[in-house]
PDB file of C-alpha atoms in Angstrom:
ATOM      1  CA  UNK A   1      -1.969 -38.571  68.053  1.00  0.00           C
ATOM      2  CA  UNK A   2      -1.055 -41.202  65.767  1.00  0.00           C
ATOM      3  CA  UNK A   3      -4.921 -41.882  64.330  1.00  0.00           C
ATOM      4  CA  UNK A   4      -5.353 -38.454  64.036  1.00  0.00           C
ATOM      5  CA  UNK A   5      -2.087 -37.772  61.204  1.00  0.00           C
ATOM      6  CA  UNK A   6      -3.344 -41.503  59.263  1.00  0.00           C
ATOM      7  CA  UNK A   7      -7.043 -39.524  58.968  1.00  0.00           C
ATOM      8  CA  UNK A   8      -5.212 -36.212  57.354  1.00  0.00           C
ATOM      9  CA  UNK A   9      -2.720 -38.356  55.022  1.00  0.00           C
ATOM     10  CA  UNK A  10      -6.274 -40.289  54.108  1.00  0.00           C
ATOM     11  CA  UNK A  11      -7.776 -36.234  53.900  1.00  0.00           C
ATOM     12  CA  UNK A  12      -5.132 -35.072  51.569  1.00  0.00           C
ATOM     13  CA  UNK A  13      -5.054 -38.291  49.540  1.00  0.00           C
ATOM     14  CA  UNK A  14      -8.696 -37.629  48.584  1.00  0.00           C
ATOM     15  CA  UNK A  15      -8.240 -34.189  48.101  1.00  0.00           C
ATOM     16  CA  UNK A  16      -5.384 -35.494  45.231  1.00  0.00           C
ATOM     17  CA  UNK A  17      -7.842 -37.864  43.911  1.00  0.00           C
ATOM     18  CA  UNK A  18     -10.434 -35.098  43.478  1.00  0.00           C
ATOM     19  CA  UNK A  19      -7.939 -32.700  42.151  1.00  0.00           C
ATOM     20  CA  UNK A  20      -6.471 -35.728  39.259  1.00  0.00           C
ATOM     21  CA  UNK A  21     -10.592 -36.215  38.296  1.00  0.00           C
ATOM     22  CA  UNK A  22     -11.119 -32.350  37.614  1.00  0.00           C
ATOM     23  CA  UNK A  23      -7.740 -32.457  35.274  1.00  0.00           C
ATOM     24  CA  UNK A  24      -8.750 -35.649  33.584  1.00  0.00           C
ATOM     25  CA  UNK A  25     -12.216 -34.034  32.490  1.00  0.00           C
ATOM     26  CA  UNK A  26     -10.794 -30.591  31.758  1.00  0.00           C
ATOM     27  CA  UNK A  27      -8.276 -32.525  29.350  1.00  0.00           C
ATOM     28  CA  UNK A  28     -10.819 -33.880  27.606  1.00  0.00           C
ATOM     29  CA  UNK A  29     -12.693 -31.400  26.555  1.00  0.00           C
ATOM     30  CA  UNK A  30      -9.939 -29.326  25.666  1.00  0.00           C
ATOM     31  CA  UNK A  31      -8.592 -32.085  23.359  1.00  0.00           C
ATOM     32  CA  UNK A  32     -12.734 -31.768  21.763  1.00  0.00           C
ATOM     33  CA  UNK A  33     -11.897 -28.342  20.555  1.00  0.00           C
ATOM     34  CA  UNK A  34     -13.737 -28.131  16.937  1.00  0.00           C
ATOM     35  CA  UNK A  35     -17.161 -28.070  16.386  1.00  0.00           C
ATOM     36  CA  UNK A  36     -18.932 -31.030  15.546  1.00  0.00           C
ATOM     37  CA  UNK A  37     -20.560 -32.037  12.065  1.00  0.00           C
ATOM     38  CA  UNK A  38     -23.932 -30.668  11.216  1.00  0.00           C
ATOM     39  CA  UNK A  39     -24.132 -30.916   7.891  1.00  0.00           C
ATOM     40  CA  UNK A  40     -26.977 -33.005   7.911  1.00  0.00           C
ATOM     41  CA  UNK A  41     -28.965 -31.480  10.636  1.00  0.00           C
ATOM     42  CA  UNK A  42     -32.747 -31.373   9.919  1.00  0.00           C
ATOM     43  CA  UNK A  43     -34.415 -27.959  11.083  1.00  0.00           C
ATOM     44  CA  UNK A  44     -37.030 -26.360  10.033  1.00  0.00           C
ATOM     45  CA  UNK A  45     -36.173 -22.270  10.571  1.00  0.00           C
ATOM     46  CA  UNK A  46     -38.989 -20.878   9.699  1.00  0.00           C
ATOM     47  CA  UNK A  47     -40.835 -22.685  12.768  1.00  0.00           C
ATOM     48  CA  UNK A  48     -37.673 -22.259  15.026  1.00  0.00           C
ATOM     49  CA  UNK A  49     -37.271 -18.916  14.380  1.00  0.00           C
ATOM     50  CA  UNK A  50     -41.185 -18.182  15.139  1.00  0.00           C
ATOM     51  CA  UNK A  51     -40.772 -20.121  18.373  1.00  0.00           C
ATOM     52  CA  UNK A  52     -37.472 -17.893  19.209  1.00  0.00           C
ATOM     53  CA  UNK A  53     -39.301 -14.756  18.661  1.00  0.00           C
ATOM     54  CA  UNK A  54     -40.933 -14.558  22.537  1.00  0.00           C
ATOM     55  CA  UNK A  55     -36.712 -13.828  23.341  1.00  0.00           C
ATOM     56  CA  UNK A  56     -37.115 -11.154  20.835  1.00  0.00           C
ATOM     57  CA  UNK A  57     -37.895  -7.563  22.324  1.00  0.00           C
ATOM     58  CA  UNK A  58     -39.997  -6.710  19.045  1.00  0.00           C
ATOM     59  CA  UNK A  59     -42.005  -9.071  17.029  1.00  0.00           C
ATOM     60  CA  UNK A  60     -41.413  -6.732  13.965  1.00  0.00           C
ATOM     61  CA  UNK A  61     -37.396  -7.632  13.774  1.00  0.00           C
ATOM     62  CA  UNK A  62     -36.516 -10.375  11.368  1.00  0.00           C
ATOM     63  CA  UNK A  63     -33.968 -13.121  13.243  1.00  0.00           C
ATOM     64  CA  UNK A  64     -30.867 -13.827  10.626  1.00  0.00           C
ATOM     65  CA  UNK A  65     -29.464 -16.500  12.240  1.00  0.00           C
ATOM     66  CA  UNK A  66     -29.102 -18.424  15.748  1.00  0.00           C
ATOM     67  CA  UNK A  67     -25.574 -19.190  17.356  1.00  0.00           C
ATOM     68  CA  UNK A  68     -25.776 -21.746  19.888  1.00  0.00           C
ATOM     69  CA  UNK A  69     -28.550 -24.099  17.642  1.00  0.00           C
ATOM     70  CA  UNK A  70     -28.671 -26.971  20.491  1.00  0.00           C
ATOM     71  CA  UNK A  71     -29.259 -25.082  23.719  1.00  0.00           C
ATOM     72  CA  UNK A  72     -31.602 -23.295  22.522  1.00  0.00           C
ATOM     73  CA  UNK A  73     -33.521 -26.315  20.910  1.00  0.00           C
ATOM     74  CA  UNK A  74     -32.989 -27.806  24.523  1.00  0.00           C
ATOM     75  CA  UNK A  75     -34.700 -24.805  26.215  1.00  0.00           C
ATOM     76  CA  UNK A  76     -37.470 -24.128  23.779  1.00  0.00           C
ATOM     77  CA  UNK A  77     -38.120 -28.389  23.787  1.00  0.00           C
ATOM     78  CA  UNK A  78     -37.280 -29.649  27.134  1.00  0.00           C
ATOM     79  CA  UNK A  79     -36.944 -26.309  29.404  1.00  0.00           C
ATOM     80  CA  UNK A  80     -33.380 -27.294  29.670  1.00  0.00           C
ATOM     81  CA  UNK A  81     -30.596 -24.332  29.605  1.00  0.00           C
ATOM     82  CA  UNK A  82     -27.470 -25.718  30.374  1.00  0.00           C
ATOM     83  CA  UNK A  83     -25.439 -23.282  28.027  1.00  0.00           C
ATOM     84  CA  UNK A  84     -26.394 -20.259  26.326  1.00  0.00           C
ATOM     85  CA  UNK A  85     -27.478 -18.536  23.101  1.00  0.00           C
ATOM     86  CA  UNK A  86     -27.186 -16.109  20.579  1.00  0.00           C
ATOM     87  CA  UNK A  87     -30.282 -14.423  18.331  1.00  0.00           C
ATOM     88  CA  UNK A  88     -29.502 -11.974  15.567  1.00  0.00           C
ATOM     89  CA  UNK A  89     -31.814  -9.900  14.422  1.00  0.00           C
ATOM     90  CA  UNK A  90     -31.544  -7.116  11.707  1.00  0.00           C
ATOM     91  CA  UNK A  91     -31.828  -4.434  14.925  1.00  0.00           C
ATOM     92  CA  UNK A  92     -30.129  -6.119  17.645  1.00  0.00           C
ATOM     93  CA  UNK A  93     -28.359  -9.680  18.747  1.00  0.00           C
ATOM     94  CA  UNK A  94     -29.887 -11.029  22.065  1.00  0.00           C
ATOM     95  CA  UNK A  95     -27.974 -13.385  24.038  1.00  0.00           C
ATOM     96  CA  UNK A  96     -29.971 -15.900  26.647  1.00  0.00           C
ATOM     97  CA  UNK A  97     -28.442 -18.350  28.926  1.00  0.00           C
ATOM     98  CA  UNK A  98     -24.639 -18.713  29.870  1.00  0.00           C
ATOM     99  CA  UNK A  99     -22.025 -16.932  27.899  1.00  0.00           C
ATOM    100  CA  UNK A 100     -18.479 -15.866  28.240  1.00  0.00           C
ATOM    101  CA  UNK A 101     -18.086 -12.513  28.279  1.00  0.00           C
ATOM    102  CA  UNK A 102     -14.245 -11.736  27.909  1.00  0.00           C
ATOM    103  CA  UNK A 103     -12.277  -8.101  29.354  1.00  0.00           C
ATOM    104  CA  UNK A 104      -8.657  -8.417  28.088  1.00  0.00           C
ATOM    105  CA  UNK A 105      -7.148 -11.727  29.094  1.00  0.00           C
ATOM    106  CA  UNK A 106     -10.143 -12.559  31.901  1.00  0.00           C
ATOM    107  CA  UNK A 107     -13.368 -14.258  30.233  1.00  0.00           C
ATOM    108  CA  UNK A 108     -15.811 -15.311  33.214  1.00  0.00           C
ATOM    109  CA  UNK A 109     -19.033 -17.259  32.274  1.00  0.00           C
ATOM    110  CA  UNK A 110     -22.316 -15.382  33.321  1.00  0.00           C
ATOM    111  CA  UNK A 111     -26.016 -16.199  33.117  1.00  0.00           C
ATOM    112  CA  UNK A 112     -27.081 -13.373  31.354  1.00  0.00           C
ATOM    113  CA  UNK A 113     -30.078 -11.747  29.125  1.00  0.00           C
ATOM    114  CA  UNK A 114     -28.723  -9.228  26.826  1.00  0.00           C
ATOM    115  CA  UNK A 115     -29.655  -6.897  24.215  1.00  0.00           C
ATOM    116  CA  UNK A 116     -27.224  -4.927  22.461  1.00  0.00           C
ATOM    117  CA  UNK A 117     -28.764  -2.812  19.119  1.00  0.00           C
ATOM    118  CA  UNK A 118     -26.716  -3.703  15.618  1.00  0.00           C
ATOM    119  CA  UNK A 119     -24.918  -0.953  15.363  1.00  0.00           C
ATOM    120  CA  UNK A 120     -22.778  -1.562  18.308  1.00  0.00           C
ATOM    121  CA  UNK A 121     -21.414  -5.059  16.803  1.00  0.00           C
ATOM    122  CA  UNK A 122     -18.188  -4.677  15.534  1.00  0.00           C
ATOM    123  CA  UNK A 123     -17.946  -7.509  13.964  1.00  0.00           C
ATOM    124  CA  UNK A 124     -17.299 -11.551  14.637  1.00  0.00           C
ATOM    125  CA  UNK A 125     -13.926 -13.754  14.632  1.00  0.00           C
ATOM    126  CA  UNK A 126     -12.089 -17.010  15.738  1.00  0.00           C
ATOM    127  CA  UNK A 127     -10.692 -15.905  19.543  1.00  0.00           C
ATOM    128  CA  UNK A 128      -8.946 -18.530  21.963  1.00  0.00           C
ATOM    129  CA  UNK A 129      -9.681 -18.533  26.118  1.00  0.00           C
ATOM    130  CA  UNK A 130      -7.456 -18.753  28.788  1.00  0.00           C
ATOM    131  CA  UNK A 131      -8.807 -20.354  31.929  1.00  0.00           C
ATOM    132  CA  UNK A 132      -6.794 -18.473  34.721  1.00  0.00           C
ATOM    133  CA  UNK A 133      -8.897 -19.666  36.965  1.00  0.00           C
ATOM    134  CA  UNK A 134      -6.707 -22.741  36.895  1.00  0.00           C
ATOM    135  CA  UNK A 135      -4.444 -21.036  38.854  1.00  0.00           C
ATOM    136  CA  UNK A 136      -6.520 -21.352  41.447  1.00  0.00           C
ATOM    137  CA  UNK A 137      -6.252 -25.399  41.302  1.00  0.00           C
ATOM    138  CA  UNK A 138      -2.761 -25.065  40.709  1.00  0.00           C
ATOM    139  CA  UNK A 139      -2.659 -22.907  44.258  1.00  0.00           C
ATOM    140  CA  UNK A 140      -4.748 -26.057  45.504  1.00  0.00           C
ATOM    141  CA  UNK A 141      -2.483 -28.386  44.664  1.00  0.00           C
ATOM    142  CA  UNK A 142       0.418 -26.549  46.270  1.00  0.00           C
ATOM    143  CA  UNK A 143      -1.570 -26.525  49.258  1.00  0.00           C
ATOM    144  CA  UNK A 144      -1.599 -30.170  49.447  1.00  0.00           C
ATOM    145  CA  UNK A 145       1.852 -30.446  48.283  1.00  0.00           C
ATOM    146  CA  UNK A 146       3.031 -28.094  51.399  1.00  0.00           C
ATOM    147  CA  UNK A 147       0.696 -30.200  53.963  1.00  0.00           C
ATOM    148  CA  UNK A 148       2.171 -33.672  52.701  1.00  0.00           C
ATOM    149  CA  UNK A 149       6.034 -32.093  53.707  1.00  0.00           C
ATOM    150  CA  UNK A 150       4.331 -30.945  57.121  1.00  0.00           C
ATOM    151  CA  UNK A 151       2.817 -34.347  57.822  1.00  0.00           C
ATOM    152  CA  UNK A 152       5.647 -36.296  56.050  1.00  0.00           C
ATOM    153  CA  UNK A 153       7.905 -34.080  59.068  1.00  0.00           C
ATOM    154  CA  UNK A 154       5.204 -34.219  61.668  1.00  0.00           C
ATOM    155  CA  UNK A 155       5.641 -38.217  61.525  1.00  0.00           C
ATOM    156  CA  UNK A 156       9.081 -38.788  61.306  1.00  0.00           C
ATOM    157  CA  UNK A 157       9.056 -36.351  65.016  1.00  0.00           C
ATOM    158  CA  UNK A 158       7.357 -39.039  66.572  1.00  0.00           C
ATOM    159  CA  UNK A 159       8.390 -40.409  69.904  1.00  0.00           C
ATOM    160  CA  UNK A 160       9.289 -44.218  69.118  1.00  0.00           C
ATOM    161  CA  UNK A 161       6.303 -44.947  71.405  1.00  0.00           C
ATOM    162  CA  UNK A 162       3.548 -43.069  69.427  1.00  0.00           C
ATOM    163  CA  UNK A 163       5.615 -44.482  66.331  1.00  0.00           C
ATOM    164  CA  UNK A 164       4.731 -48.252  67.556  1.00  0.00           C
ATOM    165  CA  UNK A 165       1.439 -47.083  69.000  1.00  0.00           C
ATOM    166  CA  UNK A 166       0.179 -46.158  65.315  1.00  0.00           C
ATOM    167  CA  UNK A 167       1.884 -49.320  63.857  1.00  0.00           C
ATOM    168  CA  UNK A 168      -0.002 -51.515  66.477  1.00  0.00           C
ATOM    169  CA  UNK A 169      -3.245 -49.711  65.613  1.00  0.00           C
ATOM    170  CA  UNK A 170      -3.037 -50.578  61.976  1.00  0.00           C
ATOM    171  CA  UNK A 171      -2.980 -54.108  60.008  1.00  0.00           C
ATOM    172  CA  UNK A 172       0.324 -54.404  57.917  1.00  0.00           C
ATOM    173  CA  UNK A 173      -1.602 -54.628  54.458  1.00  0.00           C
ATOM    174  CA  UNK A 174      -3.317 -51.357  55.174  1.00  0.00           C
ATOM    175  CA  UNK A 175       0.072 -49.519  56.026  1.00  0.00           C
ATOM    176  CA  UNK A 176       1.596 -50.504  53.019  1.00  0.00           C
ATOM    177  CA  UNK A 177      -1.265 -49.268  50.850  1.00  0.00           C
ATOM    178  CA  UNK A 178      -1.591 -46.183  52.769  1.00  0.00           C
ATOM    179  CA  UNK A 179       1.974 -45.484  52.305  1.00  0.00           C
ATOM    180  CA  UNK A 180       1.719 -46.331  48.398  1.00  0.00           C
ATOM    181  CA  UNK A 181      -1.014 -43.580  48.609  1.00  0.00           C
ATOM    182  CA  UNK A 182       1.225 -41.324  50.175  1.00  0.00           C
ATOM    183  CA  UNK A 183       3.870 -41.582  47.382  1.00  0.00           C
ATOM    184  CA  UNK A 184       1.614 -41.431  44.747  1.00  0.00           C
ATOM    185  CA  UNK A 185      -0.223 -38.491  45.974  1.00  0.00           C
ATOM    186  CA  UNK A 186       3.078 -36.430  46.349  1.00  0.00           C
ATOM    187  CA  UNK A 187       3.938 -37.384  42.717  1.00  0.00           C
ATOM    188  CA  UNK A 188       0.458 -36.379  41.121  1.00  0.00           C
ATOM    189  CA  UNK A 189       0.058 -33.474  42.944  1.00  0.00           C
ATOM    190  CA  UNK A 190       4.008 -32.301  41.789  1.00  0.00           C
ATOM    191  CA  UNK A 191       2.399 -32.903  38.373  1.00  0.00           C
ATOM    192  CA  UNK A 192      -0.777 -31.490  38.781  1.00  0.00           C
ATOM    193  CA  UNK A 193       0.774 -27.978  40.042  1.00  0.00           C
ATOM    194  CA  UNK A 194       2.515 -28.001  36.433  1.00  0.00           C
ATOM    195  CA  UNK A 195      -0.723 -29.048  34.520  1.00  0.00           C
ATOM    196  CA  UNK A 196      -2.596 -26.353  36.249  1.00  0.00           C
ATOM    197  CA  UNK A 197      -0.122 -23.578  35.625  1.00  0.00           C
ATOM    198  CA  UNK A 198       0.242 -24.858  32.040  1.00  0.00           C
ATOM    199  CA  UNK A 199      -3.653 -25.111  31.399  1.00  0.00           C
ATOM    200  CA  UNK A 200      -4.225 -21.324  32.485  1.00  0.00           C
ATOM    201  CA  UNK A 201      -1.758 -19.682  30.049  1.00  0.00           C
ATOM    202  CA  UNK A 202      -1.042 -22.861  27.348  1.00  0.00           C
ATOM    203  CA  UNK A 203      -4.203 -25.053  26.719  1.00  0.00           C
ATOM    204  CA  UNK A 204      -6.418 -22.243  25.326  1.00  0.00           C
ATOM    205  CA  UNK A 205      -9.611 -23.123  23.689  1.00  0.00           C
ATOM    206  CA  UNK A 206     -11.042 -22.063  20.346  1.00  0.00           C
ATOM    207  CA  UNK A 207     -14.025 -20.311  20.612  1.00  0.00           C
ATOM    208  CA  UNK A 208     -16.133 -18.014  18.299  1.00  0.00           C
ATOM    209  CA  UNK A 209     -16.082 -14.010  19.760  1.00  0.00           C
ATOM    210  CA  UNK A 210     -18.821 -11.138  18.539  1.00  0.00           C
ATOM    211  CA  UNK A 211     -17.242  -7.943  19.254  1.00  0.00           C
ATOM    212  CA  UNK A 212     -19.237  -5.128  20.360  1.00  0.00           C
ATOM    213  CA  UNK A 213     -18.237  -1.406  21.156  1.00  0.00           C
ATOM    214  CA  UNK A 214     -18.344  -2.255  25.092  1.00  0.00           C
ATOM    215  CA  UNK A 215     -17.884  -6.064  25.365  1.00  0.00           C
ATOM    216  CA  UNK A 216     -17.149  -9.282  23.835  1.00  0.00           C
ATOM    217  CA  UNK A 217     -19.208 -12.113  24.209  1.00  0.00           C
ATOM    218  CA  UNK A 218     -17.907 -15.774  23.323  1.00  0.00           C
ATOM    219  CA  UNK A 219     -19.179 -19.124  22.416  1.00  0.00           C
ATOM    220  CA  UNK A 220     -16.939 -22.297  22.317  1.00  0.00           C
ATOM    221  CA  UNK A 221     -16.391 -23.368  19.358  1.00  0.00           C
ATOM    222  CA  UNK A 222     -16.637 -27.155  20.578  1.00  0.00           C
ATOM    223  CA  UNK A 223     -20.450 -25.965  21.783  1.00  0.00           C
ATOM    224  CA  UNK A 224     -21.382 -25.060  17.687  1.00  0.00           C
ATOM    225  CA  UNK A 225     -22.065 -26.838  14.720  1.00  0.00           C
ATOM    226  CA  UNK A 226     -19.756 -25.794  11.314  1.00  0.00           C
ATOM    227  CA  UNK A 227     -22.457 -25.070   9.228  1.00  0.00           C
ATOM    228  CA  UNK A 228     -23.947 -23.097  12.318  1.00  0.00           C
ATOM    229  CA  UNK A 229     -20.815 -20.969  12.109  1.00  0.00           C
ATOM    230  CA  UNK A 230     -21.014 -20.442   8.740  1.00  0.00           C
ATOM    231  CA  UNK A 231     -24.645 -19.356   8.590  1.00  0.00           C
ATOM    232  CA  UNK A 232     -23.686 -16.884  11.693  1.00  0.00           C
ATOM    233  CA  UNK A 233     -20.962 -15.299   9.863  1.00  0.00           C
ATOM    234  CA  UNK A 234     -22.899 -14.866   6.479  1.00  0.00           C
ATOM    235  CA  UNK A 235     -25.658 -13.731   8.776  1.00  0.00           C
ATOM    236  CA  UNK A 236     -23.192 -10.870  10.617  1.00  0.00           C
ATOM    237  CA  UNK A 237     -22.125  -9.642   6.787  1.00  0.00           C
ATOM    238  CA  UNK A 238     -25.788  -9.431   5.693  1.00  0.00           C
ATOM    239  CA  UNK A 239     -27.192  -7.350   9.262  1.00  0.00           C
ATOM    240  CA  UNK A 240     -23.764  -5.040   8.715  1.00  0.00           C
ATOM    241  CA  UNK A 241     -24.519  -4.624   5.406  1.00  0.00           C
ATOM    242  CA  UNK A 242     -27.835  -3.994   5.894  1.00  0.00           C
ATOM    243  CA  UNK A 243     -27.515  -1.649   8.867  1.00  0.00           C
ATOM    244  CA  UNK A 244     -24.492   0.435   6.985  1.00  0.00           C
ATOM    245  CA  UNK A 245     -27.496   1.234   4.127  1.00  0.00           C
ATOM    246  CA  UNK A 246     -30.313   1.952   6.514  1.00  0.00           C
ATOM    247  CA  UNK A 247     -28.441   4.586   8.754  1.00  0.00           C
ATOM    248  CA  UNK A 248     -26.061   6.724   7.009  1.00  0.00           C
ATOM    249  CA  UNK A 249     -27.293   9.311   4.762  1.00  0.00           C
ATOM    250  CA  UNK A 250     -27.590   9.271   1.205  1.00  0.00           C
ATOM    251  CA  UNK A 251     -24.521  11.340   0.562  1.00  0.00           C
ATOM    252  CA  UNK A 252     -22.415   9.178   3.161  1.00  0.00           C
ATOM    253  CA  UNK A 253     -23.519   6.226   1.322  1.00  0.00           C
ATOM    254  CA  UNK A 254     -22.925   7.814  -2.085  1.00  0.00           C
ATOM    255  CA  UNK A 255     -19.074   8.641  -0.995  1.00  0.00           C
ATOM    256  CA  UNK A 256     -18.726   4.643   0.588  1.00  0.00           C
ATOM    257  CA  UNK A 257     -19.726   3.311  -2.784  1.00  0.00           C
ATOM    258  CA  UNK A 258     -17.282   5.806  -4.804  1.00  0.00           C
ATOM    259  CA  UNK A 259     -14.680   4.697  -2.835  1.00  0.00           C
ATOM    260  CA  UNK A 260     -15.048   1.025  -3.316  1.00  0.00           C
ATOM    261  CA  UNK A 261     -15.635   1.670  -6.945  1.00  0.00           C
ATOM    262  CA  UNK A 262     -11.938   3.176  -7.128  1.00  0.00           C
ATOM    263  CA  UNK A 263     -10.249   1.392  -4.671  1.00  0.00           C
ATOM    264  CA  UNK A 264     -12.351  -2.193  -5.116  1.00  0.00           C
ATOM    265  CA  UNK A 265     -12.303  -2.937  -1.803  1.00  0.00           C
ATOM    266  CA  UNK A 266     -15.243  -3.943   0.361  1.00  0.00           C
ATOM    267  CA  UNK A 267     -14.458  -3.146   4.050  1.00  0.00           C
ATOM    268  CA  UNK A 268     -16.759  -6.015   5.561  1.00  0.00           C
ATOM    269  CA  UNK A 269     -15.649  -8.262   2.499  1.00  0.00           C
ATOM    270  CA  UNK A 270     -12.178  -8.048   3.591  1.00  0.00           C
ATOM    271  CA  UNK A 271     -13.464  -8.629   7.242  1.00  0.00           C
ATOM    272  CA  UNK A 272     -14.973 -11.716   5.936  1.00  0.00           C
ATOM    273  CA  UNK A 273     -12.049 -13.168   4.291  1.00  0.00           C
ATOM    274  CA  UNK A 274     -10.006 -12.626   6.961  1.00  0.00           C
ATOM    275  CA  UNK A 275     -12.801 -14.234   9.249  1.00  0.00           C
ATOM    276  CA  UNK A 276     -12.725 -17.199   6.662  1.00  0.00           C
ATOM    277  CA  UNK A 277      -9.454 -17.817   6.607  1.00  0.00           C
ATOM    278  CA  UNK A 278      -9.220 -18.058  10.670  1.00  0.00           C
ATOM    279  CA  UNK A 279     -11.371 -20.917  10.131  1.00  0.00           C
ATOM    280  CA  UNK A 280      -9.667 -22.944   7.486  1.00  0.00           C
ATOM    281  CA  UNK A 281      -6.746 -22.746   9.589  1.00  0.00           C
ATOM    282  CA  UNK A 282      -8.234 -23.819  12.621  1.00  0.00           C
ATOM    283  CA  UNK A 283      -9.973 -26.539  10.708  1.00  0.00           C
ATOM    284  CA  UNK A 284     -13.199 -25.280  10.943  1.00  0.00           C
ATOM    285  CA  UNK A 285     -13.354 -25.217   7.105  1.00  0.00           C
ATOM    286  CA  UNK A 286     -12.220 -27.667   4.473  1.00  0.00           C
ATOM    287  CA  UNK A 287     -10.493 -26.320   1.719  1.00  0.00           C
ATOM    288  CA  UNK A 288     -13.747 -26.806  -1.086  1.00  0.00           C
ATOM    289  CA  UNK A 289     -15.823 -25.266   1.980  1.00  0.00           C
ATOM    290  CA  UNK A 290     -13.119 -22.336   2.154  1.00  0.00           C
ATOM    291  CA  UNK A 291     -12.766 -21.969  -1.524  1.00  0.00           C
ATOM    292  CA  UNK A 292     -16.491 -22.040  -2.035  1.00  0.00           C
ATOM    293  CA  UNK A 293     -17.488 -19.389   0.429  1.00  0.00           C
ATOM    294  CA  UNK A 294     -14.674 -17.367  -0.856  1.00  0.00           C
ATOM    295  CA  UNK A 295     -15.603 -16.977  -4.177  1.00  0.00           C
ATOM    296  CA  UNK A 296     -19.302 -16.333  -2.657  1.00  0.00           C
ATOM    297  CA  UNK A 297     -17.965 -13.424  -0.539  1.00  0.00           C
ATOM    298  CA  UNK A 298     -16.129 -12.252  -3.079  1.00  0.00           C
ATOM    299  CA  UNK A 299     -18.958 -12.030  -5.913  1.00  0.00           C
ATOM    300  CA  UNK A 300     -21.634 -10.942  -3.563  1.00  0.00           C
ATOM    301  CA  UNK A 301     -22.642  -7.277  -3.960  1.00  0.00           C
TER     302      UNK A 301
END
């Protein structure tokens, strides 16, 4: 009876251990939450963008821009598709590989091949995700916490007999480490229930959303390169712009321009500040960057 509680205190100590490694890593990538630095990447488009066009469903579409640069250099060089993709094209965005794909507060991550046509894209912005699914580890951990005050009560109920019996069975050094193992394992896992719960509604992470009539798709932004998300969003301006001229009739059009002509406002150029100045304060931008693309938005046509 004895050997058998020392094997589940051993059980549930492991189970703690495993439990502490997942938070650890989880941490740490949340605390890498902005993208990384590729202003000096060295691509040639022209050729990746010929390579990309076997995802495309029509070799006559033109591809504006590519979110998710590195996976899809890792499939199209080493067959590798760890994470997923985004193509735009001036008719439709395609999306290959793993995504998030977020319904209210819920974003799940699917393996998915999408096409959705341009003129269901609403438009593109800075989001955050919430991993409730950590509230499933939290639920873990006060699993274990509930089986520790079983077995912590299942030992102390002992006869005195079984008590020595288990004492007898053991060597001294290993009882006092498996007891040290016992206390610390009731303290992380108190901890880890409150990390858990924290990480699911507190410890969101930045990511970059496209917005379509019946879903939105998400990349994280710790996944993307800055200058990527620049290109994407100038990219998303240009296949809006373009799309808005293509499809509405003459006389539509005619009206949209008289209106910005008296009013001076450009819908998707207010869209696009507002998108720009999500990123400067997220730190996605530096100020020059900010003030730069600014003025570019603003004088563009």
């Amino acid at each position: 009876m004895g050997v058998f509680w020392i094997f589940l205190g051993i059980i549930l100590i492991l189970c703690t251990i495993v439990l502490l490694i997942f938070a650890v890593r989880q941490h740490q990538k949340v605390s890498s939450d902005k993208p990384f630095d590729d202003t000096n990447r060295q691509i040639d488009f022209d050729d990746f963008y010929n390579k990309l066009h076997k995802f495309v469903g029509n070799e006559q579409e033109k591809i504006y821009a590519v979110l998710g640069i590195k996976n899809a250099t890792n499939l199209l060089i080493k067959g590798i598709q760890e994470n997923g993709f985004c193509i735009l094209t001036d008719k439709a965005v395609y999306f290959i590989g793993r995504v998030y794909q977020k319904k209210w507060i819920f974003a799940f991550r699917a393996n998915v091949q999408h096409r959705i046509i341009a003129s269901e894209m609403k438009g593109i912005k800075v989001g955050t995700l919430s991993h409730i699914w950590m509230l499933i580890l939290a639920f873990l951990s006060i699993t274990i916490e509930i089986a520790w005050y079983r077995w912590i009560n299942m030992v102390f109920a002992m006869p005195d007999v079984e008590s020595q019996i288990v004492l007898k069975g053991i060597i001294a050094l290993f009882w006092i480490a498996f007891a040290l193992g016992v206390l610390a394992s009731i303290v992380i896992g108190f901890f880890l229930v409150i990390y858990f719960v924290l990480h699911a509604f507190f410890l969101k992470r930045t990511n970059i959303c496209i917005e379509f009539t019946s879903l939105t798709v998400a990349f994280l932004a710790s996944e993307l390169g800055k200058q990527e998300i620049k290109d994407f969003y100038k990219a998303v301006s240009e296949v809006q712009e373009l799309y808005v001229n293509i499809v509405n009739p003459v006389s539509v059009e005619h009206t949209v321009n008289e209106v910005r002509k008296s009013t001076g406002v450009n819908t998707n150029k207010v869209t696009s500040l507002s998108e720009l100045s999500k990123l400067y304060e997220n730190g996605m931008l530096t100020k020059e960057e900010f003030e730069h693309l600014k003025q570019e938005v603003i004088g563009s046509q």
